[in-house]
Amino acid sequence: MANMPEVNAVFGAAPEIAFPSDEAPKGLKAVEIVEGDGPMVRRGDTVTVNYHGVVWGKNTPFDSSFARHQPASFGIGVGQVIRGWDQTVPGHNVGSRLVVSIPPEYGYGSQGMPAAGIGGGDTLVFVIDIISTR
């Protein structure tokens, strides 16, 4: 997909992100870099993922379960996480690696999340490895 970051296509490997330009694509975008062959994630499932989140154009993550070596589990499609996740993770299979570009209206909104270094106008980029779903 045009203007999406390039990410290493190795499920489970620490994400390496290369940005194609200073400007993020418009709207919510998701690209499946690795297609998994496990069960499909459905809205209302509890999903377990490893993820790595950066502000568009930055290299230092504001949050990374890869860095903590501790996957995260939560309900998906039910408002427990930001809308960008709820709208892009369901429909992908366990074993998939996604890269998702999330504009503010699908992330933390115009207030951002200053404690994490996220400004109100920042586009977020997540690399998401889907480990399991139930």
PDB file of C-alpha atoms in Angstrom:
ATOM      1  CA  MET A   1       0.000   0.000   0.000  1.00  0.00           C
ATOM      2  CA  ALA A   2       1.367   3.406  -0.990  1.00  0.00           C
ATOM      3  CA  ASN A   3       3.144   5.432   1.672  1.00  0.00           C
ATOM      4  CA  MET A   4       2.967   2.763   4.379  1.00  0.00           C
ATOM      5  CA  PRO A   5       6.064   2.074   6.462  1.00  0.00           C
ATOM      6  CA  GLU A   6       8.231  -0.883   5.528  1.00  0.00           C
ATOM      7  CA  VAL A   7       8.495  -3.448   8.301  1.00  0.00           C
ATOM      8  CA  ASN A   8      10.534  -6.650   8.562  1.00  0.00           C
ATOM      9  CA  ALA A   9       8.284  -9.547   7.595  1.00  0.00           C
ATOM     10  CA  VAL A  10       9.328 -11.958  10.342  1.00  0.00           C
ATOM     11  CA  PHE A  11       6.599 -12.921  12.809  1.00  0.00           C
ATOM     12  CA  GLY A  12       7.919 -12.641  16.364  1.00  0.00           C
ATOM     13  CA  ALA A  13      11.042 -10.641  15.460  1.00  0.00           C
ATOM     14  CA  ALA A  14      11.600  -7.212  16.978  1.00  0.00           C
ATOM     15  CA  PRO A  15       9.997  -4.749  14.537  1.00  0.00           C
ATOM     16  CA  GLU A  16      12.194  -2.605  12.328  1.00  0.00           C
ATOM     17  CA  ILE A  17      10.278   0.265  10.748  1.00  0.00           C
ATOM     18  CA  ALA A  18      11.364   2.419   7.789  1.00  0.00           C
ATOM     19  CA  PHE A  19       9.189   5.420   6.933  1.00  0.00           C
ATOM     20  CA  PRO A  20       8.747   6.214   3.211  1.00  0.00           C
ATOM     21  CA  SER A  21       8.079   9.915   3.785  1.00  0.00           C
ATOM     22  CA  ASP A  22       7.516  12.568   6.431  1.00  0.00           C
ATOM     23  CA  GLU A  23       3.815  12.574   5.702  1.00  0.00           C
ATOM     24  CA  ALA A  24       1.528   9.844   6.979  1.00  0.00           C
ATOM     25  CA  PRO A  25      -1.229   8.477   4.708  1.00  0.00           C
ATOM     26  CA  LYS A  26      -4.716   9.845   5.253  1.00  0.00           C
ATOM     27  CA  GLY A  27      -7.193   7.748   7.191  1.00  0.00           C
ATOM     28  CA  LEU A  28      -6.900   4.410   8.922  1.00  0.00           C
ATOM     29  CA  LYS A  29      -4.660   1.982   6.997  1.00  0.00           C
ATOM     30  CA  ALA A  30      -3.647  -1.602   7.710  1.00  0.00           C
ATOM     31  CA  VAL A  31      -1.339  -3.890   5.739  1.00  0.00           C
ATOM     32  CA  GLU A  32      -0.893  -7.588   6.462  1.00  0.00           C
ATOM     33  CA  ILE A  33       2.857  -8.184   6.115  1.00  0.00           C
ATOM     34  CA  VAL A  34       2.750 -11.842   7.143  1.00  0.00           C
ATOM     35  CA  GLU A  35      -0.432 -13.857   6.666  1.00  0.00           C
ATOM     36  CA  GLY A  36      -1.028 -16.260   9.508  1.00  0.00           C
ATOM     37  CA  ASP A  37      -2.780 -19.609   9.130  1.00  0.00           C
ATOM     38  CA  GLY A  38      -4.352 -19.774  12.589  1.00  0.00           C
ATOM     39  CA  PRO A  39      -7.935 -19.000  13.602  1.00  0.00           C
ATOM     40  CA  MET A  40      -9.440 -15.680  12.508  1.00  0.00           C
ATOM     41  CA  VAL A  41      -9.826 -12.928  15.106  1.00  0.00           C
ATOM     42  CA  ARG A  42     -13.463 -11.912  15.522  1.00  0.00           C
ATOM     43  CA  ARG A  43     -15.013  -8.913  17.285  1.00  0.00           C
ATOM     44  CA  GLY A  44     -15.584  -9.782  20.922  1.00  0.00           C
ATOM     45  CA  ASP A  45     -12.637 -12.218  21.064  1.00  0.00           C
ATOM     46  CA  THR A  46      -9.867 -11.894  23.609  1.00  0.00           C
ATOM     47  CA  VAL A  47      -6.755 -11.497  21.502  1.00  0.00           C
ATOM     48  CA  THR A  48      -3.133 -11.927  22.616  1.00  0.00           C
ATOM     49  CA  VAL A  49      -0.616  -9.865  20.661  1.00  0.00           C
ATOM     50  CA  ASN A  50       2.882  -8.511  20.649  1.00  0.00           C
ATOM     51  CA  TYR A  51       2.928  -4.908  19.480  1.00  0.00           C
ATOM     52  CA  HIS A  52       5.325  -2.044  18.882  1.00  0.00           C
ATOM     53  CA  GLY A  53       3.953   1.511  18.710  1.00  0.00           C
ATOM     54  CA  VAL A  54       5.712   4.602  17.380  1.00  0.00           C
ATOM     55  CA  VAL A  55       4.662   8.085  16.360  1.00  0.00           C
ATOM     56  CA  TRP A  56       4.909   8.440  12.540  1.00  0.00           C
ATOM     57  CA  GLY A  57       8.491   9.303  11.578  1.00  0.00           C
ATOM     58  CA  LYS A  58      10.041   8.465  14.960  1.00  0.00           C
ATOM     59  CA  ASN A  59      12.173   5.445  15.787  1.00  0.00           C
ATOM     60  CA  THR A  60      11.704   5.288  19.546  1.00  0.00           C
ATOM     61  CA  PRO A  61       8.564   3.404  20.568  1.00  0.00           C
ATOM     62  CA  PHE A  62       6.127   4.990  23.018  1.00  0.00           C
ATOM     63  CA  ASP A  63       5.052   1.451  23.934  1.00  0.00           C
ATOM     64  CA  SER A  64       6.325  -1.986  22.945  1.00  0.00           C
ATOM     65  CA  SER A  65       5.377  -5.370  24.327  1.00  0.00           C
ATOM     66  CA  PHE A  66       8.305  -6.740  22.297  1.00  0.00           C
ATOM     67  CA  ALA A  67      10.679  -4.668  24.451  1.00  0.00           C
ATOM     68  CA  ARG A  68       8.996  -5.950  27.626  1.00  0.00           C
ATOM     69  CA  HIS A  69       8.996  -9.567  26.337  1.00  0.00           C
ATOM     70  CA  GLN A  70       5.419  -9.715  27.609  1.00  0.00           C
ATOM     71  CA  PRO A  71       2.508 -10.086  25.174  1.00  0.00           C
ATOM     72  CA  ALA A  72      -0.735  -8.231  25.925  1.00  0.00           C
ATOM     73  CA  SER A  73      -4.273  -9.654  25.969  1.00  0.00           C
ATOM     74  CA  PHE A  74      -7.535  -7.709  25.694  1.00  0.00           C
ATOM     75  CA  GLY A  75     -10.983  -7.778  24.179  1.00  0.00           C
ATOM     76  CA  ILE A  76     -10.992  -6.630  20.556  1.00  0.00           C
ATOM     77  CA  GLY A  77     -13.789  -4.817  18.768  1.00  0.00           C
ATOM     78  CA  VAL A  78     -15.459  -3.948  22.070  1.00  0.00           C
ATOM     79  CA  GLY A  79     -13.929  -0.587  23.007  1.00  0.00           C
ATOM     80  CA  GLN A  80     -11.162  -1.824  25.336  1.00  0.00           C
ATOM     81  CA  VAL A  81      -8.462  -0.408  23.039  1.00  0.00           C
ATOM     82  CA  ILE A  82      -8.234   2.527  20.640  1.00  0.00           C
ATOM     83  CA  ARG A  83     -10.633   2.473  17.669  1.00  0.00           C
ATOM     84  CA  GLY A  84      -7.802   1.958  15.208  1.00  0.00           C
ATOM     85  CA  TRP A  85      -7.114  -1.439  16.761  1.00  0.00           C
ATOM     86  CA  ASP A  86     -10.790  -2.383  17.110  1.00  0.00           C
ATOM     87  CA  GLN A  87     -11.313  -1.708  13.398  1.00  0.00           C
ATOM     88  CA  THR A  88      -8.179  -3.338  11.947  1.00  0.00           C
ATOM     89  CA  VAL A  89      -7.288  -6.426  14.010  1.00  0.00           C
ATOM     90  CA  PRO A  90     -10.558  -8.406  13.608  1.00  0.00           C
ATOM     91  CA  GLY A  91     -10.581 -10.344  10.346  1.00  0.00           C
ATOM     92  CA  HIS A  92      -6.893 -11.290  10.493  1.00  0.00           C
ATOM     93  CA  ASN A  93      -5.601 -14.717  11.441  1.00  0.00           C
ATOM     94  CA  VAL A  94      -3.432 -15.844  14.324  1.00  0.00           C
ATOM     95  CA  GLY A  95       0.163 -15.826  13.086  1.00  0.00           C
ATOM     96  CA  SER A  96      -0.307 -12.607  11.103  1.00  0.00           C
ATOM     97  CA  ARG A  97       1.937  -9.541  11.347  1.00  0.00           C
ATOM     98  CA  LEU A  98       0.174  -6.261  10.622  1.00  0.00           C
ATOM     99  CA  VAL A  99       1.403  -2.713  10.231  1.00  0.00           C
ATOM    100  CA  VAL A 100      -1.315  -0.200  11.044  1.00  0.00           C
ATOM    101  CA  SER A 101      -1.282   3.570  10.527  1.00  0.00           C
ATOM    102  CA  ILE A 102      -3.729   5.239  12.911  1.00  0.00           C
ATOM    103  CA  PRO A 103      -4.654   8.929  12.572  1.00  0.00           C
ATOM    104  CA  PRO A 104      -5.608  10.843  15.756  1.00  0.00           C
ATOM    105  CA  GLU A 105      -9.371  10.355  15.320  1.00  0.00           C
ATOM    106  CA  TYR A 106      -8.834   6.564  15.555  1.00  0.00           C
ATOM    107  CA  GLY A 107      -6.201   6.893  18.280  1.00  0.00           C
ATOM    108  CA  TYR A 108      -6.111   9.234  21.259  1.00  0.00           C
ATOM    109  CA  GLY A 109      -7.919  12.133  19.596  1.00  0.00           C
ATOM    110  CA  SER A 110      -6.976  15.806  19.569  1.00  0.00           C
ATOM    111  CA  GLN A 111      -5.731  15.684  23.161  1.00  0.00           C
ATOM    112  CA  GLY A 112      -3.156  12.981  22.313  1.00  0.00           C
ATOM    113  CA  MET A 113      -1.463  11.233  25.211  1.00  0.00           C
ATOM    114  CA  PRO A 114       1.212  13.660  26.442  1.00  0.00           C
ATOM    115  CA  ALA A 115       2.536  11.237  29.080  1.00  0.00           C
ATOM    116  CA  ALA A 116       3.514   8.875  26.248  1.00  0.00           C
ATOM    117  CA  GLY A 117       4.842  11.690  24.042  1.00  0.00           C
ATOM    118  CA  ILE A 118       1.864  11.502  21.665  1.00  0.00           C
ATOM    119  CA  GLY A 119       0.634  14.849  20.358  1.00  0.00           C
ATOM    120  CA  GLY A 120      -2.944  15.569  19.285  1.00  0.00           C
ATOM    121  CA  GLY A 121      -1.974  15.652  15.605  1.00  0.00           C
ATOM    122  CA  ASP A 122       0.270  12.586  15.637  1.00  0.00           C
ATOM    123  CA  THR A 123      -0.365   9.538  13.467  1.00  0.00           C
ATOM    124  CA  LEU A 124       0.473   6.325  15.296  1.00  0.00           C
ATOM    125  CA  VAL A 125       2.091   3.297  13.693  1.00  0.00           C
ATOM    126  CA  PHE A 126       1.747  -0.139  15.261  1.00  0.00           C
ATOM    127  CA  VAL A 127       3.361  -3.391  14.255  1.00  0.00           C
ATOM    128  CA  ILE A 128       1.075  -6.122  15.607  1.00  0.00           C
ATOM    129  CA  ASP A 129       1.837  -9.840  15.782  1.00  0.00           C
ATOM    130  CA  ILE A 130      -1.344 -11.825  16.524  1.00  0.00           C
ATOM    131  CA  ILE A 131      -0.350 -14.654  18.868  1.00  0.00           C
ATOM    132  CA  SER A 132      -3.725 -16.155  19.804  1.00  0.00           C
ATOM    133  CA  THR A 133      -7.442 -15.482  20.005  1.00  0.00           C
ATOM    134  CA  ARG A 134     -10.263 -17.013  22.025  1.00  0.00           C
TER     135      ARG A 134
END
